[in-house]
Amino acid sequence: MTETQTSDLQAVADVLRSHERFLVVGHENPDGDALGSLLAAALGLRALGKHVVTYVAGTGPMPAEYRFLDLSEVLRELPADIEDRILLAVDCANERRIAEGTEAVTRARFVVDVDHHHDNSRFGDVNLVVPDASSTAEVIRDVLRELDVELTPQIAEALYVGLVTDTGRFQYTNTTPKALRLAAELVEAGADVHGIFQHVYETVQFAKLKLLARALERAQIYDGGRLVVSYLLRSDFADIGAAEAYSEGIIDYLRAVEGAEMAALIREPPSKDGIRKASLRSSADELDVSSIARKAGGGGHRQAAGFSSERSIEEITEFVRTEFEAATRAPV
């Protein structure tokens, strides 16, 4: 960590030590890093004797591959006493990802923002943002170490889920030496590597396979195969009986196409009429898809980003094509 990040770590630890009531939140449509970081943070704070509730926006089911984690107490509505709690946001690049609007941030007594997205909006009263961290789980491990929280098997398992999913099973460019050392530490602390692998990667619902089939069938290549784009309709989710969370990971199949430098998956979430979401992935670090997403009001990482839009699938596709061409055009 830089000197600034070290001081931010100490500031976060001071807030967590000196207060007793917390609301730990992750982003809507949570992935493994959001859920693993949320659960690890909550377990760590409870180990210190704090009163903790957890929250994730939305009404749909949690992603099936993460249900082996104990998520039974995660609230889907903000608690009535939020004004009396310190809000700890994990893996949220901006306040809009916590809930509809900015209600959670504006109502909370004090806001702590812990994240690793390089375009984080620093919406907290205290912010610990480490862009070169492999995952938010890695940053949460640093926070728990600063708080002298013992690394139990339950905390280790939650952190490992965040780490392994955000590094793409230790295959993405964010797989640093520190990330690998953390993985070893978590295994030594009791994380069940094989069990986690089976739950996360080998427990695939048949409806998810059907959804994947539709996305693959509609995939189109542009710019000589350098760009791959596909889409999912709201009717697809209804016909197949698939929750929105089932679309998680489909874009990785598009990015894996030979010669593809970028992939985009546009989907119509079953629960949000008129809103479409676009996920972007790049295969090269020099192609920053978060800059493309920000032009549409979104954000994310250099190699994984997204945005929401009311535009049609055709209009979003054209926007992605135009921005991809501009981002990869050779300088004159």
mmCIF file of C-alpha atoms in Angstrom:
data_model
loop_
_atom_site.group_PDB
_atom_site.id
_atom_site.type_symbol
_atom_site.label_atom_id
_atom_site.label_comp_id
_atom_site.label_asym_id
_atom_site.label_seq_id
_atom_site.Cartn_x
_atom_site.Cartn_y
_atom_site.Cartn_z
ATOM 1 C CA MET A 1 0.000 0.000 0.000
ATOM 2 C CA THR A 2 1.042 3.605 -0.544
ATOM 3 C CA GLU A 3 1.537 5.931 2.410
ATOM 4 C CA THR A 4 -1.902 7.432 1.735
ATOM 5 C CA GLN A 5 -3.562 4.009 1.615
ATOM 6 C CA THR A 6 -1.829 3.022 4.854
ATOM 7 C CA SER A 7 -3.243 6.087 6.590
ATOM 8 C CA ASP A 8 -6.664 5.296 5.073
ATOM 9 C CA LEU A 9 -6.406 1.757 6.476
ATOM 10 C CA GLN A 10 -5.684 3.130 9.922
ATOM 11 C CA ALA A 11 -8.578 5.592 9.631
ATOM 12 C CA VAL A 12 -10.993 2.805 8.695
ATOM 13 C CA ALA A 13 -9.748 0.609 11.540
ATOM 14 C CA ASP A 14 -10.178 3.485 14.007
ATOM 15 C CA VAL A 15 -13.819 3.959 12.977
ATOM 16 C CA LEU A 16 -14.553 0.243 13.195
ATOM 17 C CA ARG A 17 -12.941 -0.012 16.638
ATOM 18 C CA SER A 18 -14.694 2.990 18.119
ATOM 19 C CA HIS A 19 -18.308 2.240 17.146
ATOM 20 C CA GLU A 20 -20.662 -0.570 18.067
ATOM 21 C CA ARG A 21 -23.492 -0.738 15.532
ATOM 22 C CA PHE A 22 -22.880 -1.420 11.846
ATOM 23 C CA LEU A 23 -24.659 -2.014 8.561
ATOM 24 C CA VAL A 24 -22.399 -3.878 6.093
ATOM 25 C CA VAL A 25 -23.541 -3.611 2.470
ATOM 26 C CA GLY A 26 -22.449 -5.008 -0.878
ATOM 27 C CA HIS A 27 -23.549 -3.976 -4.348
ATOM 28 C CA GLU A 28 -26.753 -5.019 -6.098
ATOM 29 C CA ASN A 29 -26.570 -8.205 -8.183
ATOM 30 C CA PRO A 30 -23.661 -9.315 -5.991
ATOM 31 C CA ASP A 31 -20.763 -11.360 -7.274
ATOM 32 C CA GLY A 32 -18.380 -13.531 -5.288
ATOM 33 C CA ASP A 33 -16.183 -10.650 -4.180
ATOM 34 C CA ALA A 34 -19.118 -8.581 -2.942
ATOM 35 C CA LEU A 35 -20.654 -11.461 -0.979
ATOM 36 C CA GLY A 36 -17.360 -12.843 0.314
ATOM 37 C CA SER A 37 -16.175 -9.411 1.445
ATOM 38 C CA LEU A 38 -19.531 -8.604 3.050
ATOM 39 C CA LEU A 39 -19.648 -11.863 4.991
ATOM 40 C CA ALA A 40 -15.991 -11.692 6.074
ATOM 41 C CA ALA A 41 -16.382 -8.098 7.268
ATOM 42 C CA ALA A 42 -19.547 -8.933 9.202
ATOM 43 C CA LEU A 43 -17.953 -11.993 10.837
ATOM 44 C CA GLY A 44 -14.879 -9.973 11.739
ATOM 45 C CA LEU A 45 -16.877 -7.172 13.347
ATOM 46 C CA ARG A 46 -18.992 -9.655 15.295
ATOM 47 C CA ALA A 47 -15.816 -11.274 16.562
ATOM 48 C CA LEU A 48 -15.037 -7.884 18.106
ATOM 49 C CA GLY A 49 -18.406 -7.863 19.860
ATOM 50 C CA LYS A 50 -20.081 -5.424 17.446
ATOM 51 C CA HIS A 51 -23.762 -5.481 16.507
ATOM 52 C CA VAL A 52 -23.896 -6.055 12.753
ATOM 53 C CA VAL A 53 -26.634 -6.384 10.138
ATOM 54 C CA THR A 54 -25.975 -6.970 6.442
ATOM 55 C CA TYR A 55 -27.816 -5.790 3.333
ATOM 56 C CA VAL A 56 -27.865 -6.366 -0.421
ATOM 57 C CA ALA A 57 -30.379 -4.533 -2.621
ATOM 58 C CA GLY A 58 -32.905 -6.394 -4.739
ATOM 59 C CA THR A 59 -35.611 -8.999 -4.405
ATOM 60 C CA GLY A 60 -34.245 -11.788 -6.595
ATOM 61 C CA PRO A 61 -32.528 -14.845 -5.172
ATOM 62 C CA MET A 62 -28.856 -14.774 -4.331
ATOM 63 C CA PRO A 63 -26.632 -16.407 -6.982
ATOM 64 C CA ALA A 64 -26.977 -20.142 -6.470
ATOM 65 C CA GLU A 65 -23.245 -20.772 -6.601
ATOM 66 C CA TYR A 66 -22.738 -18.746 -3.425
ATOM 67 C CA ARG A 67 -25.598 -20.093 -1.353
ATOM 68 C CA PHE A 68 -23.273 -22.481 0.461
ATOM 69 C CA LEU A 69 -22.098 -19.390 2.323
ATOM 70 C CA ASP A 70 -24.254 -18.439 5.309
ATOM 71 C CA LEU A 71 -26.245 -15.610 3.737
ATOM 72 C CA SER A 72 -29.469 -16.351 5.619
ATOM 73 C CA GLU A 73 -29.335 -13.116 7.605
ATOM 74 C CA VAL A 74 -28.641 -10.775 4.687
ATOM 75 C CA LEU A 75 -31.462 -8.209 4.546
ATOM 76 C CA ARG A 76 -33.009 -7.176 1.219
ATOM 77 C CA GLU A 77 -34.471 -3.948 2.645
ATOM 78 C CA LEU A 78 -32.596 -1.253 4.517
ATOM 79 C CA PRO A 79 -33.041 -1.601 8.297
ATOM 80 C CA ALA A 80 -35.308 0.899 10.040
ATOM 81 C CA ASP A 81 -32.501 1.972 12.380
ATOM 82 C CA ILE A 82 -29.979 2.792 9.627
ATOM 83 C CA GLU A 83 -29.572 6.312 11.041
ATOM 84 C CA ASP A 84 -28.070 4.765 14.177
ATOM 85 C CA ARG A 85 -25.529 2.610 12.341
ATOM 86 C CA ILE A 86 -22.151 3.047 10.692
ATOM 87 C CA LEU A 87 -22.489 1.975 7.058
ATOM 88 C CA LEU A 88 -19.582 -0.138 5.812
ATOM 89 C CA ALA A 89 -19.793 -0.465 2.016
ATOM 90 C CA VAL A 90 -17.640 -3.183 0.434
ATOM 91 C CA ASP A 91 -16.901 -3.610 -3.283
ATOM 92 C CA CYS A 92 -19.185 -0.684 -4.229
ATOM 93 C CA ALA A 93 -17.616 1.641 -6.800
ATOM 94 C CA ASN A 94 -20.217 4.313 -6.105
ATOM 95 C CA GLU A 95 -23.205 4.929 -3.848
ATOM 96 C CA ARG A 96 -25.723 4.105 -6.596
ATOM 97 C CA ARG A 97 -24.613 0.469 -6.541
ATOM 98 C CA ILE A 98 -25.751 0.046 -2.929
ATOM 99 C CA ALA A 99 -29.453 0.691 -3.470
ATOM 100 C CA GLU A 100 -31.837 2.565 -5.725
ATOM 101 C CA GLY A 101 -30.749 6.188 -5.482
ATOM 102 C CA THR A 102 -28.443 7.240 -2.654
ATOM 103 C CA GLU A 103 -30.757 6.588 0.278
ATOM 104 C CA ALA A 104 -28.396 4.289 2.160
ATOM 105 C CA VAL A 105 -25.506 6.759 2.113
ATOM 106 C CA THR A 106 -27.586 9.827 2.946
ATOM 107 C CA ARG A 107 -29.417 8.168 5.848
ATOM 108 C CA ALA A 108 -26.520 6.390 7.518
ATOM 109 C CA ARG A 109 -24.844 7.957 10.537
ATOM 110 C CA PHE A 110 -21.368 7.651 8.980
ATOM 111 C CA VAL A 111 -20.115 5.939 5.829
ATOM 112 C CA VAL A 112 -16.983 3.820 5.399
ATOM 113 C CA ASP A 113 -16.082 2.894 1.818
ATOM 114 C CA VAL A 114 -13.746 -0.103 1.263
ATOM 115 C CA ASP A 115 -13.129 -1.079 -2.344
ATOM 116 C CA HIS A 116 -10.624 -1.826 -5.116
ATOM 117 C CA HIS A 117 -12.296 -0.250 -8.172
ATOM 118 C CA HIS A 118 -9.943 2.358 -9.611
ATOM 119 C CA ASP A 119 -12.864 4.647 -10.508
ATOM 120 C CA ASN A 120 -14.433 4.531 -7.033
ATOM 121 C CA SER A 121 -16.249 7.828 -6.380
ATOM 122 C CA ARG A 122 -14.964 8.100 -2.772
ATOM 123 C CA PHE A 123 -18.499 8.507 -1.475
ATOM 124 C CA GLY A 124 -17.619 7.610 2.113
ATOM 125 C CA ASP A 125 -16.784 9.838 5.046
ATOM 126 C CA VAL A 126 -13.704 7.598 5.195
ATOM 127 C CA ASN A 127 -12.463 5.791 2.074
ATOM 128 C CA LEU A 128 -10.030 2.903 1.674
ATOM 129 C CA VAL A 129 -9.683 2.298 -2.066
ATOM 130 C CA VAL A 130 -6.778 0.126 -3.258
ATOM 131 C CA PRO A 131 -6.899 -0.036 -7.075
ATOM 132 C CA ASP A 132 -3.982 -2.455 -7.374
ATOM 133 C CA ALA A 133 -5.572 -4.988 -5.002
ATOM 134 C CA SER A 134 -6.767 -8.189 -6.638
ATOM 135 C CA SER A 135 -10.149 -7.945 -4.940
ATOM 136 C CA THR A 136 -12.018 -6.173 -2.187
ATOM 137 C CA ALA A 137 -11.566 -9.386 -0.203
ATOM 138 C CA GLU A 138 -7.822 -8.707 -0.218
ATOM 139 C CA VAL A 139 -8.437 -5.216 1.220
ATOM 140 C CA ILE A 140 -10.830 -6.582 3.856
ATOM 141 C CA ARG A 141 -8.101 -9.016 4.921
ATOM 142 C CA ASP A 142 -5.821 -6.044 5.537
ATOM 143 C CA VAL A 143 -8.550 -4.334 7.577
ATOM 144 C CA LEU A 144 -9.140 -7.434 9.711
ATOM 145 C CA ARG A 145 -5.402 -7.797 10.284
ATOM 146 C CA GLU A 146 -5.238 -4.178 11.434
ATOM 147 C CA LEU A 147 -8.083 -4.929 13.848
ATOM 148 C CA ASP A 148 -6.313 -8.054 15.172
ATOM 149 C CA VAL A 149 -9.263 -10.257 14.161
ATOM 150 C CA GLU A 150 -8.426 -13.959 14.161
ATOM 151 C CA LEU A 151 -8.701 -15.588 10.753
ATOM 152 C CA THR A 152 -11.289 -18.320 11.418
ATOM 153 C CA PRO A 153 -12.176 -20.986 8.827
ATOM 154 C CA GLN A 154 -15.488 -19.188 8.170
ATOM 155 C CA ILE A 155 -13.795 -15.836 7.520
ATOM 156 C CA ALA A 156 -11.088 -17.527 5.435
ATOM 157 C CA GLU A 157 -13.692 -19.277 3.299
ATOM 158 C CA ALA A 158 -15.583 -16.038 2.616
ATOM 159 C CA LEU A 159 -12.389 -14.182 1.706
ATOM 160 C CA TYR A 160 -11.235 -17.021 -0.543
ATOM 161 C CA VAL A 161 -14.509 -16.863 -2.484
ATOM 162 C CA GLY A 162 -13.944 -13.168 -3.142
ATOM 163 C CA LEU A 163 -10.317 -13.722 -4.088
ATOM 164 C CA VAL A 164 -10.763 -16.726 -6.375
ATOM 165 C CA THR A 165 -13.717 -15.272 -8.280
ATOM 166 C CA ASP A 166 -12.291 -11.790 -8.858
ATOM 167 C CA THR A 167 -8.983 -13.209 -10.107
ATOM 168 C CA GLY A 168 -10.750 -15.659 -12.427
ATOM 169 C CA ARG A 169 -9.364 -18.653 -10.550
ATOM 170 C CA PHE A 170 -5.963 -16.894 -10.429
ATOM 171 C CA GLN A 171 -5.813 -16.439 -14.200
ATOM 172 C CA TYR A 172 -6.512 -12.696 -14.662
ATOM 173 C CA THR A 173 -3.795 -10.047 -14.727
ATOM 174 C CA ASN A 174 -4.793 -8.930 -11.205
ATOM 175 C CA THR A 175 -3.320 -12.180 -9.833
ATOM 176 C CA THR A 176 -0.411 -10.604 -7.974
ATOM 177 C CA PRO A 177 2.155 -12.219 -5.687
ATOM 178 C CA LYS A 178 0.246 -10.729 -2.745
ATOM 179 C CA ALA A 179 -2.969 -12.375 -3.968
ATOM 180 C CA LEU A 180 -1.273 -15.762 -4.171
ATOM 181 C CA ARG A 181 0.266 -15.352 -0.717
ATOM 182 C CA LEU A 182 -3.181 -14.463 0.606
ATOM 183 C CA ALA A 183 -4.638 -17.593 -0.989
ATOM 184 C CA ALA A 184 -2.051 -19.721 0.820
ATOM 185 C CA GLU A 185 -2.826 -17.973 4.095
ATOM 186 C CA LEU A 186 -6.552 -18.582 3.686
ATOM 187 C CA VAL A 187 -6.038 -22.260 2.900
ATOM 188 C CA GLU A 188 -3.850 -22.599 5.990
ATOM 189 C CA ALA A 189 -6.642 -20.962 8.006
ATOM 190 C CA GLY A 190 -9.177 -23.553 6.881
ATOM 191 C CA ALA A 191 -10.639 -22.478 3.515
ATOM 192 C CA ASP A 192 -11.832 -25.595 1.682
ATOM 193 C CA VAL A 193 -10.408 -25.040 -1.805
ATOM 194 C CA HIS A 194 -11.993 -28.095 -3.413
ATOM 195 C CA GLY A 195 -15.358 -27.541 -1.758
ATOM 196 C CA ILE A 196 -15.448 -23.902 -2.841
ATOM 197 C CA PHE A 197 -14.480 -24.880 -6.399
ATOM 198 C CA GLN A 198 -17.296 -27.424 -6.566
ATOM 199 C CA HIS A 199 -19.912 -24.985 -5.249
ATOM 200 C CA VAL A 200 -18.858 -22.000 -7.346
ATOM 201 C CA TYR A 201 -17.832 -23.638 -10.619
ATOM 202 C CA GLU A 202 -19.392 -27.109 -10.727
ATOM 203 C CA THR A 203 -22.917 -26.462 -9.451
ATOM 204 C CA VAL A 204 -24.507 -25.062 -12.596
ATOM 205 C CA GLN A 205 -28.295 -24.852 -12.863
ATOM 206 C CA PHE A 206 -29.801 -26.259 -16.060
ATOM 207 C CA ALA A 207 -31.604 -22.939 -16.617
ATOM 208 C CA LYS A 208 -28.238 -21.183 -16.619
ATOM 209 C CA LEU A 209 -27.020 -23.503 -19.380
ATOM 210 C CA LYS A 210 -30.133 -22.684 -21.419
ATOM 211 C CA LEU A 211 -29.506 -18.968 -20.899
ATOM 212 C CA LEU A 212 -25.898 -19.413 -21.983
ATOM 213 C CA ALA A 213 -27.065 -21.239 -25.118
ATOM 214 C CA ARG A 214 -29.237 -18.284 -26.151
ATOM 215 C CA ALA A 215 -26.424 -15.797 -25.590
ATOM 216 C CA LEU A 216 -23.982 -17.898 -27.610
ATOM 217 C CA GLU A 217 -26.457 -18.364 -30.445
ATOM 218 C CA ARG A 218 -26.944 -14.587 -30.748
ATOM 219 C CA ALA A 219 -23.250 -13.693 -30.475
ATOM 220 C CA GLN A 220 -21.911 -11.542 -33.306
ATOM 221 C CA ILE A 221 -18.342 -10.581 -34.129
ATOM 222 C CA TYR A 222 -17.280 -7.152 -35.343
ATOM 223 C CA ASP A 223 -14.071 -5.466 -36.432
ATOM 224 C CA GLY A 224 -12.597 -8.645 -37.829
ATOM 225 C CA GLY A 225 -13.396 -10.638 -34.697
ATOM 226 C CA ARG A 226 -11.810 -8.223 -32.236
ATOM 227 C CA LEU A 227 -15.212 -7.395 -30.686
ATOM 228 C CA VAL A 228 -17.875 -9.939 -29.659
ATOM 229 C CA VAL A 229 -21.369 -8.791 -28.695
ATOM 230 C CA SER A 230 -24.450 -10.728 -27.607
ATOM 231 C CA TYR A 231 -27.683 -10.056 -25.751
ATOM 232 C CA LEU A 232 -30.366 -11.614 -23.571
ATOM 233 C CA LEU A 233 -34.014 -10.573 -23.695
ATOM 234 C CA ARG A 234 -36.379 -10.245 -20.753
ATOM 235 C CA SER A 235 -38.446 -12.994 -22.378
ATOM 236 C CA ASP A 236 -35.434 -15.331 -22.236
ATOM 237 C CA PHE A 237 -35.391 -15.202 -18.446
ATOM 238 C CA ALA A 238 -39.155 -15.792 -18.334
ATOM 239 C CA ASP A 239 -39.190 -18.634 -20.880
ATOM 240 C CA ILE A 240 -36.338 -20.491 -19.222
ATOM 241 C CA GLY A 241 -37.307 -19.714 -15.644
ATOM 242 C CA ALA A 242 -33.945 -18.121 -14.930
ATOM 243 C CA ALA A 243 -33.176 -15.421 -12.377
ATOM 244 C CA GLU A 244 -31.075 -12.426 -13.386
ATOM 245 C CA ALA A 245 -28.160 -13.822 -11.395
ATOM 246 C CA TYR A 246 -27.969 -16.747 -13.834
ATOM 247 C CA SER A 247 -26.420 -14.435 -16.433
ATOM 248 C CA GLU A 248 -23.323 -14.053 -14.235
ATOM 249 C CA GLY A 249 -20.244 -15.430 -16.002
ATOM 250 C CA ILE A 250 -21.775 -15.758 -19.473
ATOM 251 C CA ILE A 251 -19.674 -12.901 -20.789
ATOM 252 C CA ASP A 252 -16.501 -14.844 -20.034
ATOM 253 C CA TYR A 253 -17.447 -17.290 -22.794
ATOM 254 C CA LEU A 254 -17.678 -14.369 -25.228
ATOM 255 C CA ARG A 255 -14.331 -12.951 -24.132
ATOM 256 C CA ALA A 256 -12.708 -16.355 -24.687
ATOM 257 C CA VAL A 257 -13.354 -16.238 -28.446
ATOM 258 C CA GLU A 258 -10.091 -16.457 -30.378
ATOM 259 C CA GLY A 259 -8.921 -13.020 -31.464
ATOM 260 C CA ALA A 260 -11.425 -11.137 -29.285
ATOM 261 C CA GLU A 261 -10.012 -8.062 -27.560
ATOM 262 C CA MET A 262 -13.331 -7.065 -26.022
ATOM 263 C CA ALA A 263 -16.708 -8.657 -25.309
ATOM 264 C CA ALA A 264 -20.063 -7.134 -24.445
ATOM 265 C CA LEU A 265 -23.212 -8.779 -23.105
ATOM 266 C CA ILE A 266 -26.405 -6.725 -23.121
ATOM 267 C CA ARG A 267 -29.262 -8.025 -21.044
ATOM 268 C CA GLU A 268 -32.773 -7.025 -20.103
ATOM 269 C CA PRO A 269 -33.129 -7.804 -16.377
ATOM 270 C CA PRO A 270 -36.429 -9.568 -15.663
ATOM 271 C CA SER A 271 -37.309 -7.195 -12.818
ATOM 272 C CA LYS A 272 -36.587 -3.778 -14.395
ATOM 273 C CA ASP A 273 -38.832 -2.773 -17.290
ATOM 274 C CA GLY A 274 -37.184 -0.440 -19.755
ATOM 275 C CA ILE A 275 -33.697 -0.756 -18.276
ATOM 276 C CA ARG A 276 -30.962 -2.694 -20.013
ATOM 277 C CA LYS A 277 -27.569 -3.561 -18.598
ATOM 278 C CA ALA A 278 -24.346 -3.975 -20.509
ATOM 279 C CA SER A 279 -21.325 -5.856 -19.204
ATOM 280 C CA LEU A 280 -17.946 -5.203 -20.821
ATOM 281 C CA ARG A 281 -14.763 -7.274 -20.661
ATOM 282 C CA SER A 282 -11.368 -6.755 -22.272
ATOM 283 C CA SER A 283 -8.597 -9.253 -22.859
ATOM 284 C CA ALA A 284 -5.798 -6.700 -22.779
ATOM 285 C CA ASP A 285 -4.892 -4.348 -19.967
ATOM 286 C CA GLU A 286 -4.254 -1.503 -22.408
ATOM 287 C CA LEU A 287 -7.962 -1.522 -23.357
ATOM 288 C CA ASP A 288 -9.738 0.207 -20.472
ATOM 289 C CA VAL A 289 -13.418 -0.778 -20.699
ATOM 290 C CA SER A 290 -14.246 1.224 -17.574
ATOM 291 C CA SER A 291 -13.626 4.407 -19.589
ATOM 292 C CA ILE A 292 -16.238 3.213 -22.090
ATOM 293 C CA ALA A 293 -18.685 2.370 -19.310
ATOM 294 C CA ARG A 294 -18.226 5.779 -17.676
ATOM 295 C CA LYS A 295 -19.341 7.484 -20.894
ATOM 296 C CA ALA A 296 -22.684 5.736 -20.388
ATOM 297 C CA GLY A 297 -22.925 6.498 -16.667
ATOM 298 C CA GLY A 298 -21.361 3.261 -15.428
ATOM 299 C CA GLY A 299 -17.894 2.177 -14.377
ATOM 300 C CA GLY A 300 -15.807 -0.680 -13.070
ATOM 301 C CA HIS A 301 -12.322 -2.064 -13.609
ATOM 302 C CA ARG A 302 -10.011 -1.608 -16.576
ATOM 303 C CA GLN A 303 -10.845 -5.109 -17.810
ATOM 304 C CA ALA A 304 -14.343 -5.572 -16.370
ATOM 305 C CA ALA A 305 -16.991 -2.853 -16.308
ATOM 306 C CA GLY A 306 -20.631 -2.184 -17.040
ATOM 307 C CA PHE A 307 -23.460 0.315 -17.299
ATOM 308 C CA SER A 308 -27.253 0.591 -17.389
ATOM 309 C CA SER A 309 -29.220 2.258 -20.176
ATOM 310 C CA GLU A 310 -32.755 2.824 -21.427
ATOM 311 C CA ARG A 311 -31.527 2.698 -25.020
ATOM 312 C CA SER A 312 -32.431 -0.227 -27.275
ATOM 313 C CA ILE A 313 -30.186 -3.246 -27.714
ATOM 314 C CA GLU A 314 -29.335 -2.028 -31.213
ATOM 315 C CA GLU A 315 -28.406 1.439 -29.932
ATOM 316 C CA ILE A 316 -26.265 0.022 -27.123
ATOM 317 C CA THR A 317 -24.519 -2.283 -29.599
ATOM 318 C CA GLU A 318 -23.744 0.670 -31.863
ATOM 319 C CA PHE A 319 -22.448 2.676 -28.897
ATOM 320 C CA VAL A 320 -20.160 -0.199 -27.877
ATOM 321 C CA ARG A 321 -18.890 -0.628 -31.438
ATOM 322 C CA THR A 322 -18.182 3.089 -31.820
ATOM 323 C CA GLU A 323 -16.375 3.363 -28.497
ATOM 324 C CA PHE A 324 -14.380 0.202 -29.114
ATOM 325 C CA GLU A 325 -13.198 1.542 -32.450
ATOM 326 C CA ALA A 326 -12.243 4.869 -30.857
ATOM 327 C CA ALA A 327 -10.397 3.147 -27.993
ATOM 328 C CA THR A 328 -8.387 0.865 -30.267
ATOM 329 C CA ARG A 329 -7.733 3.273 -33.129
ATOM 330 C CA ALA A 330 -4.030 3.700 -33.701
ATOM 331 C CA PRO A 331 -2.825 7.230 -32.882
ATOM 332 C CA VAL A 332 -2.118 9.387 -35.896
#
